[in-house]
Short mmCIF file of C-alpha atoms in Angstrom, two decimals:
data_model
loop_
_atom_site.label_atom_id
_atom_site.label_comp_id
_atom_site.label_asym_id
_atom_site.label_seq_id
_atom_site.Cartn_x
_atom_site.Cartn_y
_atom_site.Cartn_z
CA UNK A 19 201.33 158.02 85.34
CA UNK A 20 200.42 154.52 84.26
CA UNK A 21 197.52 152.93 86.07
CA UNK A 22 197.65 149.18 86.44
CA UNK A 23 195.71 146.53 88.24
CA UNK A 24 196.70 143.06 89.20
CA UNK A 25 193.87 140.64 88.58
CA UNK A 26 192.86 138.60 91.52
CA UNK A 27 191.91 134.97 91.45
CA UNK A 28 188.27 135.96 91.77
CA UNK A 29 188.31 138.27 88.74
CA UNK A 30 186.85 135.75 86.26
CA UNK A 31 186.53 138.29 83.46
CA UNK A 32 190.16 137.79 82.42
CA UNK A 33 190.00 133.97 82.33
CA UNK A 34 189.01 132.01 79.23
CA UNK A 35 186.31 129.40 79.68
CA UNK A 36 188.62 126.42 79.31
CA UNK A 37 191.19 127.95 81.65
CA UNK A 38 188.67 128.59 84.40
CA UNK A 39 188.30 126.39 87.44
CA UNK A 40 184.76 125.42 86.39
CA UNK A 41 185.96 123.06 83.67
CA UNK A 42 188.79 121.62 85.75
CA UNK A 43 186.58 119.82 88.22
CA UNK A 44 183.69 117.43 87.77
CA UNK A 45 180.24 118.78 88.44
CA UNK A 46 177.76 116.69 90.44
CA UNK A 47 175.65 114.65 88.04
CA UNK A 48 172.73 113.68 90.21
CA UNK A 49 172.55 116.55 92.68
CA UNK A 50 172.14 120.28 92.26
CA UNK A 51 175.52 122.01 92.79
CA UNK A 52 175.85 124.19 95.86
CA UNK A 53 177.12 127.27 94.00
CA UNK A 54 176.37 129.01 90.73
CA UNK A 55 178.76 128.97 87.78
CA UNK A 56 179.13 131.48 84.92
CA UNK A 57 176.75 131.09 82.00
CA UNK A 58 179.67 130.63 79.58
CA UNK A 59 181.00 127.71 81.59
CA UNK A 60 177.57 126.06 81.91
CA UNK A 61 177.05 126.38 78.18
CA UNK A 62 180.45 124.98 77.30
CA UNK A 63 180.22 122.02 79.69
CA UNK A 64 176.86 120.94 78.27
CA UNK A 65 177.84 121.65 74.67
CA UNK A 66 180.98 119.54 75.02
CA UNK A 67 179.00 116.54 76.23
CA UNK A 68 176.42 116.93 73.48
CA UNK A 69 179.19 116.60 70.89
CA UNK A 70 179.19 112.89 71.73
CA UNK A 71 175.62 112.51 70.50
CA UNK A 72 175.05 111.14 67.01
CA UNK A 73 174.58 113.55 64.12
CA UNK A 74 170.81 113.94 63.61
CA UNK A 75 171.25 114.28 59.84
CA UNK A 76 172.99 110.89 59.74
CA UNK A 77 170.47 109.23 62.04
CA UNK A 78 168.81 107.05 59.42
CA UNK A 79 166.85 105.18 62.10
CA UNK A 80 164.51 108.10 62.67
CA UNK A 81 161.48 109.28 60.70
CA UNK A 82 161.59 112.62 62.52
CA UNK A 83 162.46 115.83 60.66
CA UNK A 84 166.01 117.06 61.28
CA UNK A 85 166.18 120.12 59.00
CA UNK A 86 164.00 123.17 58.41
CA UNK A 87 164.52 126.45 56.62
CA UNK A 88 166.18 129.27 58.61
CA UNK A 89 163.05 131.43 58.28
CA UNK A 90 161.00 128.76 60.05
CA UNK A 91 163.69 128.39 62.70
CA UNK A 92 163.31 132.11 63.42
CA UNK A 93 159.52 131.82 63.74
CA UNK A 94 159.91 128.92 66.16
CA UNK A 95 162.44 130.72 68.33
CA UNK A 96 160.31 133.88 68.47
CA UNK A 97 157.33 131.86 69.77
CA UNK A 98 159.13 129.40 72.00
CA UNK A 99 157.88 131.25 75.12
CA UNK A 100 154.20 130.93 74.19
CA UNK A 101 152.14 128.30 75.99
CA UNK A 102 149.73 127.02 73.38
CA UNK A 103 147.02 126.23 75.94
CA UNK A 104 146.51 129.96 76.63
CA UNK A 105 144.12 130.28 73.72
CA UNK A 106 142.55 133.52 74.90
CA UNK A 107 145.96 135.17 75.33
CA UNK A 108 147.31 133.87 72.01
CA UNK A 109 144.29 133.92 69.67
CA UNK A 110 146.36 134.05 66.48
CA UNK A 111 148.26 130.88 67.41
CA UNK A 112 144.93 129.20 68.13
CA UNK A 113 143.67 130.33 64.74
CA UNK A 114 146.78 128.88 63.03
CA UNK A 115 146.16 125.54 64.75
CA UNK A 116 142.56 125.52 63.52
CA UNK A 117 143.74 126.32 60.00
CA UNK A 118 146.16 123.39 60.13
CA UNK A 119 143.38 121.05 61.28
CA UNK A 120 141.14 122.14 58.41
CA UNK A 121 143.90 121.94 55.80
CA UNK A 122 144.89 118.43 56.91
CA UNK A 123 141.26 117.26 57.13
CA UNK A 124 140.63 118.34 53.54
CA UNK A 125 143.92 116.77 52.48
CA UNK A 126 142.50 113.52 53.89
CA UNK A 127 139.20 114.05 52.03
CA UNK A 128 137.03 114.63 55.10
CA UNK A 129 133.36 114.99 54.08
CA UNK A 130 133.15 118.72 54.84
CA UNK A 131 131.00 121.37 53.26
CA UNK A 132 132.70 124.50 51.95
CA UNK A 133 132.34 126.54 55.16
CA UNK A 134 132.22 123.61 57.59
CA UNK A 135 134.89 123.39 60.30
CA UNK A 136 136.87 120.18 60.65
CA UNK A 137 137.12 118.27 63.92
CA UNK A 138 140.66 117.67 65.11
CA UNK A 139 143.44 118.78 67.41
CA UNK A 140 147.19 119.26 67.47
CA UNK A 141 149.11 116.94 69.79
CA UNK A 142 152.69 116.44 70.95
CA UNK A 143 152.99 113.55 68.48
CA UNK A 144 151.18 110.57 67.03
CA UNK A 145 151.37 108.70 70.33
CA UNK A 146 149.12 111.26 72.01
CA UNK A 147 146.94 111.41 68.90
CA UNK A 148 146.43 107.64 69.00
CA UNK A 149 145.56 107.78 72.71
CA UNK A 150 142.87 110.38 71.97
CA UNK A 151 141.46 108.50 68.99
CA UNK A 152 141.42 105.26 70.97
CA UNK A 153 139.60 106.91 73.86
CA UNK A 154 136.96 108.24 71.47
CA UNK A 155 136.41 104.77 70.01
CA UNK A 156 136.24 103.20 73.47
CA UNK A 157 133.75 105.74 74.79
CA UNK A 158 131.49 105.50 71.70
CA UNK A 159 131.51 101.70 71.96
CA UNK A 160 130.77 101.78 75.69
CA UNK A 161 127.91 104.25 75.27
CA UNK A 162 126.32 102.10 72.59
CA UNK A 163 126.69 98.92 74.65
CA UNK A 164 125.17 100.61 77.69
CA UNK A 165 122.21 101.81 75.63
CA UNK A 166 121.67 98.23 74.42
CA UNK A 167 121.97 96.83 77.94
CA UNK A 168 125.03 94.76 77.03
CA UNK A 169 128.34 94.27 78.90
CA UNK A 170 130.92 96.95 78.17
CA UNK A 171 133.88 95.85 80.30
CA UNK A 172 135.94 93.92 77.72
CA UNK A 173 136.80 96.21 74.78
CA UNK A 174 139.44 95.17 72.27
CA UNK A 175 141.31 96.59 69.27
CA UNK A 176 142.46 94.55 66.29
CA UNK A 177 145.85 95.48 64.82
CA UNK A 178 148.80 93.90 63.07
CA UNK A 179 151.80 92.74 65.10
CA UNK A 180 153.75 95.44 63.27
CA UNK A 181 152.07 98.33 65.11
CA UNK A 182 154.15 100.95 66.88
CA UNK A 183 154.58 100.54 70.64
CA UNK A 184 152.20 103.44 71.34
CA UNK A 185 149.30 101.09 70.52
CA UNK A 186 150.53 98.70 73.18
CA UNK A 187 150.73 101.64 75.58
CA UNK A 188 147.15 102.65 74.82
CA UNK A 189 145.90 99.11 75.36
CA UNK A 190 147.80 98.84 78.65
CA UNK A 191 147.01 102.30 80.03
CA UNK A 192 143.32 102.32 79.14
CA UNK A 193 142.53 98.63 79.70
CA UNK A 194 141.77 97.55 76.16
CA UNK A 195 142.75 94.12 74.87
CA UNK A 196 145.12 94.30 71.91
CA UNK A 197 144.42 91.52 69.40
CA UNK A 198 147.35 91.28 67.00
CA UNK A 199 147.40 89.65 63.58
CA UNK A 200 150.70 87.78 63.40
CA UNK A 201 153.11 88.39 60.56
CA UNK A 202 154.85 85.83 58.41
CA UNK A 203 158.06 85.79 56.42
CA UNK A 204 157.63 87.81 53.25
CA UNK A 205 154.43 89.51 54.50
CA UNK A 206 155.21 92.08 57.16
CA UNK A 207 151.93 93.98 57.47
CA UNK A 208 148.46 93.18 58.78
CA UNK A 209 146.47 90.75 56.64
CA UNK A 210 143.01 92.38 56.24
CA UNK A 211 141.23 89.04 55.97
CA UNK A 212 142.74 87.72 59.19
CA UNK A 213 142.06 91.03 60.91
CA UNK A 214 138.37 90.95 60.05
CA UNK A 215 138.16 87.34 61.24
CA UNK A 216 139.40 88.49 64.66
CA UNK A 217 136.74 91.20 64.97
CA UNK A 218 133.98 90.48 67.49
CA UNK A 219 131.20 92.45 69.20
CA UNK A 220 133.73 93.90 71.67
CA UNK A 221 136.02 95.34 69.00
CA UNK A 222 136.04 99.13 69.30
CA UNK A 223 137.98 99.58 66.05
CA UNK A 224 140.46 98.02 63.65
CA UNK A 225 143.71 99.98 63.37
CA UNK A 226 145.40 100.03 59.97
CA UNK A 227 148.87 101.47 59.36
CA UNK A 228 149.71 103.70 56.43
CA UNK A 229 153.44 103.18 56.51
CA UNK A 230 154.70 100.35 58.69
CA UNK A 231 157.65 101.19 60.91
CA UNK A 232 159.26 97.88 59.94
CA UNK A 233 159.41 98.22 56.16
CA UNK A 234 157.42 101.35 55.21
CA UNK A 235 154.66 99.36 53.50
CA UNK A 236 151.10 100.73 53.30
CA UNK A 237 148.45 98.36 54.57
CA UNK A 238 145.45 97.76 52.32
CA UNK A 239 142.91 100.00 54.04
CA UNK A 240 140.41 99.79 51.17
CA UNK A 241 140.28 95.99 51.28
CA UNK A 242 139.94 96.15 55.06
CA UNK A 243 137.07 98.63 54.68
CA UNK A 244 135.26 96.46 52.12
CA UNK A 245 135.64 93.26 54.16
CA UNK A 246 134.53 94.99 57.34
CA UNK A 247 131.43 96.44 55.65
CA UNK A 248 130.38 92.90 54.73
CA UNK A 249 131.00 91.60 58.25
CA UNK A 250 129.08 94.51 59.78
CA UNK A 251 126.13 93.70 57.48
CA UNK A 252 126.18 90.06 58.52
CA UNK A 253 126.52 90.69 62.25
CA UNK A 254 124.70 93.98 62.75
CA UNK A 255 127.81 95.54 64.26
CA UNK A 256 129.28 98.86 63.13
CA UNK A 257 132.98 98.25 63.78
CA UNK A 258 134.95 101.28 62.52
CA UNK A 259 138.53 101.83 61.28
CA UNK A 260 141.27 104.10 62.54
CA UNK A 261 144.18 104.81 60.21
CA UNK A 262 147.57 105.30 61.84
CA UNK A 263 149.08 107.50 59.14
CA UNK A 264 151.93 108.75 61.35
CA UNK A 265 154.47 108.26 58.57
CA UNK A 266 152.39 107.98 55.41
CA UNK A 267 149.75 110.67 55.93
CA UNK A 268 151.90 113.40 54.43
CA UNK A 269 153.18 111.12 51.64
CA UNK A 270 150.22 109.33 50.07
CA UNK A 271 148.16 112.45 49.15
CA UNK A 272 151.06 113.84 47.12
CA UNK A 273 152.60 110.89 45.28
CA UNK A 274 149.80 108.29 45.50
CA UNK A 275 146.67 110.46 45.18
CA UNK A 276 144.67 107.63 43.63
CA UNK A 277 145.20 105.39 46.67
CA UNK A 278 142.02 105.11 48.76
CA UNK A 279 142.95 104.93 52.43
CA UNK A 280 141.41 108.03 54.03
CA UNK A 281 137.93 109.48 54.67
CA UNK A 282 136.87 108.46 51.18
CA UNK A 283 136.28 105.08 52.82
CA UNK A 284 133.09 105.19 54.93
CA UNK A 285 134.37 103.15 57.90
CA UNK A 286 137.44 105.35 58.45
CA UNK A 287 136.35 107.48 61.40
CA UNK A 288 139.67 109.00 62.50
CA UNK A 289 143.22 109.46 61.24
CA UNK A 290 146.41 110.46 63.02
CA UNK A 291 149.49 111.88 61.34
CA UNK A 292 152.88 113.07 62.60
CA UNK A 293 153.65 116.63 61.60
CA UNK A 294 157.19 116.03 62.81
CA UNK A 295 157.79 113.23 60.33
CA UNK A 296 156.90 113.85 56.70
CA UNK A 297 154.91 116.90 57.76
CA UNK A 298 158.45 118.36 57.79
CA UNK A 299 158.42 119.94 61.28
CA UNK A 300 160.89 119.36 64.11
CA UNK A 301 159.90 116.84 66.80
CA UNK A 302 156.89 117.70 68.94
CA UNK A 303 153.79 117.92 66.73
CA UNK A 304 151.11 115.42 65.70
CA UNK A 305 147.52 115.67 64.53
CA UNK A 306 144.35 113.64 64.93
CA UNK A 307 141.36 114.29 62.69
CA UNK A 308 137.84 112.88 63.11
CA UNK A 309 135.44 112.27 60.27
CA UNK A 310 132.46 114.04 61.89
CA UNK A 311 131.51 115.64 65.20
CA UNK A 312 129.60 112.49 66.13
CA UNK A 313 132.84 110.47 66.07
CA UNK A 314 134.30 112.51 68.95
CA UNK A 315 132.09 112.19 72.05
CA UNK A 316 131.31 115.60 73.53
CA UNK A 317 131.80 114.19 77.04
CA UNK A 318 135.54 113.83 76.38
CA UNK A 319 135.94 117.55 75.68
CA UNK A 320 136.71 119.71 78.69
CA UNK A 321 135.78 123.37 78.95
CA UNK A 322 137.89 125.69 81.09
CA UNK A 323 137.65 129.43 81.76
CA UNK A 324 140.38 130.17 84.29
CA UNK A 325 142.76 131.34 81.57
CA UNK A 326 140.39 134.03 80.33
CA UNK A 327 137.49 132.78 78.21
CA UNK A 328 135.71 129.47 77.65
CA UNK A 329 138.20 127.13 76.03
CA UNK A 330 137.39 123.59 74.86
CA UNK A 331 140.30 121.18 75.22
CA UNK A 332 140.80 117.51 74.39
CA UNK A 333 144.42 116.63 74.96
CA UNK A 334 146.40 114.50 77.39
CA UNK A 335 148.88 117.34 77.86
CA UNK A 336 147.79 120.70 79.20
CA UNK A 337 150.76 122.97 78.67
CA UNK A 338 152.43 122.77 75.27
CA UNK A 339 154.72 125.02 73.25
CA UNK A 340 153.34 126.94 70.28
CA UNK A 341 156.45 126.72 68.10
CA UNK A 342 155.66 123.46 66.34
CA UNK A 343 152.08 124.51 65.53
CA UNK A 344 153.38 127.70 63.94
CA UNK A 345 156.07 125.75 62.10
CA UNK A 346 153.45 123.35 60.70
CA UNK A 347 151.41 126.24 59.34
CA UNK A 348 154.57 127.73 57.84
CA UNK A 349 155.34 124.51 55.97
CA UNK A 350 151.77 124.10 54.72
CA UNK A 351 151.58 127.59 53.20
CA UNK A 352 155.26 127.83 52.24
CA UNK A 353 155.42 124.56 50.31
CA UNK A 354 151.82 124.09 49.27
CA UNK A 355 150.74 121.02 47.38
CA UNK A 356 153.44 121.49 44.76
CA UNK A 357 156.24 121.79 47.31
CA UNK A 358 155.20 118.77 49.36
CA UNK A 359 154.90 116.71 46.17
CA UNK A 360 158.41 117.73 45.09
CA UNK A 361 159.87 116.82 48.49
CA UNK A 362 158.15 113.42 48.59
CA UNK A 363 159.07 112.60 45.00
CA UNK A 364 162.68 113.48 45.71
CA UNK A 365 162.68 111.24 48.81
CA UNK A 366 161.22 108.39 46.76
CA UNK A 367 163.84 108.83 44.02
CA UNK A 368 166.68 108.82 46.54
CA UNK A 369 165.24 105.65 48.08
CA UNK A 370 165.30 104.05 44.62
CA UNK A 371 168.94 105.08 44.14
CA UNK A 372 169.86 103.54 47.49
CA UNK A 373 167.89 100.36 46.79
CA UNK A 374 169.50 99.87 43.38
CA UNK A 375 172.94 100.48 44.86
CA UNK A 376 172.33 97.80 47.49
CA UNK A 377 170.92 95.36 44.93
CA UNK A 378 173.97 95.89 42.75
CA UNK A 379 176.21 94.53 45.52
CA UNK A 380 174.43 91.19 45.25
CA UNK A 381 174.62 90.83 49.02
CA UNK A 382 171.17 91.94 50.17
CA UNK A 383 167.50 91.02 49.96
CA UNK A 384 165.24 94.10 49.82
CA UNK A 385 162.38 93.79 52.31
CA UNK A 386 160.67 97.17 51.71
CA UNK A 387 158.16 97.80 48.93
CA UNK A 388 158.18 100.25 46.03
CA UNK A 389 154.94 101.88 47.20
CA UNK A 390 155.06 103.19 50.73
CA UNK A 391 157.20 105.38 52.97
CA UNK A 392 160.50 106.25 51.23
CA UNK A 393 162.79 103.91 53.10
CA UNK A 394 164.89 100.89 52.30
CA UNK A 395 164.71 97.83 54.55
CA UNK A 396 167.16 95.09 53.63
CA UNK A 397 168.75 91.92 55.00
CA UNK A 398 171.86 89.93 54.20
CA UNK A 399 171.44 87.04 51.81
CA UNK A 400 174.18 85.19 53.68
CA UNK A 401 174.69 85.91 57.37
CA UNK A 402 176.57 82.73 58.20
CA UNK A 403 179.74 84.65 59.13
CA UNK A 404 178.50 88.19 59.75
CA UNK A 405 175.00 89.41 60.52
CA UNK A 406 173.01 92.62 60.24
CA UNK A 407 173.87 93.76 63.76
CA UNK A 408 177.58 93.70 62.89
CA UNK A 409 176.94 95.74 59.74
CA UNK A 410 174.97 98.28 61.79
CA UNK A 411 177.66 98.50 64.46
CA UNK A 412 180.50 98.89 61.95
CA UNK A 413 178.66 101.61 60.00
CA UNK A 414 178.70 103.78 63.13
CA UNK A 415 182.44 104.22 62.65
CA UNK A 416 181.60 106.17 59.49
CA UNK A 417 179.01 108.27 61.34
CA UNK A 418 175.96 106.45 59.97
CA UNK A 419 173.23 105.38 62.39
CA UNK A 420 171.47 102.48 60.64
CA UNK A 421 169.32 100.30 62.91
CA UNK A 422 169.21 96.52 62.81
CA UNK A 423 166.21 94.74 64.34
CA UNK A 424 164.22 91.54 64.26
CA UNK A 425 160.67 91.32 62.96
CA UNK A 426 157.71 90.71 65.34
CA UNK A 427 155.84 87.41 65.70
CA UNK A 428 155.72 85.17 63.70
CA UNK A 429 158.73 86.37 61.71
CA UNK A 430 161.17 86.80 64.60
CA UNK A 431 163.91 84.92 62.77
CA UNK A 432 164.12 87.66 60.10
CA UNK A 433 166.61 90.45 60.84
CA UNK A 434 166.74 93.62 58.75
CA UNK A 435 168.57 96.91 58.43
CA UNK A 436 166.53 100.03 57.67
CA UNK A 437 167.41 103.39 56.14
CA UNK A 438 164.75 106.12 56.33
CA UNK A 439 165.00 108.68 53.53
CA UNK A 440 164.09 112.15 54.79
CA UNK A 441 164.03 115.53 53.06
CA UNK A 442 167.61 116.32 54.07
CA UNK A 443 169.02 113.00 52.79
CA UNK A 444 170.48 114.06 49.45
CA UNK A 445 171.44 112.01 46.39
CA UNK A 446 175.09 112.50 47.33
CA UNK A 447 174.49 111.05 50.79
CA UNK A 448 172.60 108.09 49.29
CA UNK A 449 175.53 107.31 47.02
CA UNK A 450 177.99 107.80 49.86
CA UNK A 451 176.07 105.41 52.09
CA UNK A 452 176.20 102.69 49.44
CA UNK A 453 179.94 103.27 49.13
CA UNK A 454 180.43 102.98 52.89
CA UNK A 455 178.26 99.85 53.14
CA UNK A 456 180.44 98.22 50.47
CA UNK A 457 183.53 99.19 52.50
CA UNK A 458 181.99 97.67 55.62
CA UNK A 459 181.18 94.43 53.82
CA UNK A 460 184.73 94.17 52.47
CA UNK A 461 186.15 94.81 55.91
CA UNK A 462 183.93 92.17 57.50
CA UNK A 463 184.80 89.71 54.74
CA UNK A 464 188.56 90.12 55.22
CA UNK A 465 188.51 89.98 59.01
CA UNK A 466 188.76 86.64 60.82
CA UNK A 467 185.42 85.07 61.55
CA UNK A 468 183.82 87.18 64.21
CA UNK A 469 181.89 86.31 67.29
CA UNK A 470 178.74 85.53 65.34
CA UNK A 471 180.47 82.70 63.49
CA UNK A 472 181.86 81.36 66.75
CA UNK A 473 178.43 81.48 68.32
CA UNK A 474 176.98 79.62 65.35
CA UNK A 475 179.68 76.98 65.61
CA UNK A 476 178.91 76.53 69.30
CA UNK A 477 175.23 76.29 68.41
CA UNK A 478 175.86 73.67 65.78
CA UNK A 479 178.37 71.53 67.65
CA UNK A 480 177.76 71.81 71.37
CA UNK A 481 174.17 72.89 72.08
CA UNK A 482 171.75 70.01 72.45
CA UNK A 483 167.98 70.11 72.56
CA UNK A 484 165.48 67.67 74.04
CA UNK A 485 165.74 65.13 71.22
CA UNK A 486 169.55 65.04 71.58
CA UNK A 487 169.84 66.46 68.10
CA UNK A 488 171.54 69.59 66.82
CA UNK A 489 169.61 72.83 66.59
CA UNK A 490 168.02 73.67 63.31
CA UNK A 491 169.42 76.44 61.13
CA UNK A 492 166.63 78.82 62.18
CA UNK A 493 167.16 78.07 65.88
CA UNK A 494 170.88 78.74 65.59
CA UNK A 495 170.20 81.95 63.68
CA UNK A 496 167.78 83.12 66.36
CA UNK A 497 170.34 82.43 69.07
CA UNK A 498 173.03 84.35 67.19
CA UNK A 499 170.61 87.24 66.68
CA UNK A 500 169.66 87.31 70.36
CA UNK A 501 173.33 87.29 71.32
CA UNK A 502 174.13 90.24 69.09
CA UNK A 503 171.13 92.23 70.30
CA UNK A 504 172.39 91.83 73.87
CA UNK A 505 175.96 92.59 72.81
CA UNK A 506 174.99 95.83 71.04
CA UNK A 507 172.77 96.96 73.91
CA UNK A 508 175.56 96.25 76.38
CA UNK A 509 178.00 98.37 74.36
CA UNK A 510 175.51 101.24 74.22
CA UNK A 511 175.00 101.03 77.96
CA UNK A 512 178.75 101.15 78.50
CA UNK A 513 179.06 104.31 76.45
CA UNK A 514 176.35 106.02 78.49
#
């Protein structure tokens, strides 16, 4: 006798995911659905939408690591359920974090004795690290001013206009004036001489960048240190330096070991670095290291015991995953000095290949420098018909995500494209990118004049300024650039 069963509509086990009713109807986007759905359907619905994201490996806008070895992936997944803040419950993870702090501090030449413990902490990224370092500078400055009976309500920080937005956040959130040294065409980092001129008795620190986001260039921290020492002698102040080494901190020690930018300079009191950039760890880990215990006020450190034992903590975030800390330790012991040097040298060589390929076209000016973060920043020599924003937008058709942006004040009229060379950007990809850029240029050249040319024509012929004269070339170029920025943003918003 043959037994048979007719499947009912509710028997979902016989239905494939894409044939089920769960993918035939739209799910609510801004409200929790009333009923549950099978795990397979939930996975597939989300996975299908994520396919529309850009490919992280081809996202050349980002400094953040997008590839790690499978063994490290396994370690991260096995520890993804550990809350790092539970130090008493996870003592080994805490120990690995302390080892990372000490390894990085010695990499940055902290003045430590053989058995001395370094002062530092792991953070979610360099933004949190900068907030912590800035708070330490502010509190030390305030304490000194109070002891001297002087006003302590108007602290300021001196930086270049090229600083990352997290510095603006710090200044805004913690009520510190941000005094920015303006840039100029051809010089896109902070001028140490101008920075020192802006220092006054209310300056809690001068922030130097080891690896500018705009063009990868290292600022001259040694010259800044020397000039500031002289000013401190003349004024009686003791204005210190913080080095934002988010991008360059894991580069300079390996391929520019002779460069003095770290704790070898006496006024450098703290350094932040992003483990998730050239520290070669996935997004979610940064580090801040202080020169000595005296540079981190004890009053900023909290002690808690409701998780088991006394635990000192100095972070903006309380709960935090352990995976990235463990991954950082893996990379430090797996690669060692030799491995990191090989990775950074390879990145630098691939940047040179890309730069030479772009120079060979004869169409670009190279804005980045030979010494710095391995990236290539470049601008069109002639953007009268097509500009950098059009090149960036057209490259997306080939899968490449190459950002175009304008420089900060006072170089706003300069627009550049930037390609960040990471560990997983191979020589083959560098050569392929040059090939695709050449294809894009040929396509733009053969197409009818695009909107940028029309906008320029309007600017030249129809737009009138106060003196009833035509706009200058720079003014027209700025207007075209502003138009394309709005146009690109509008297209991105439409896609979302």
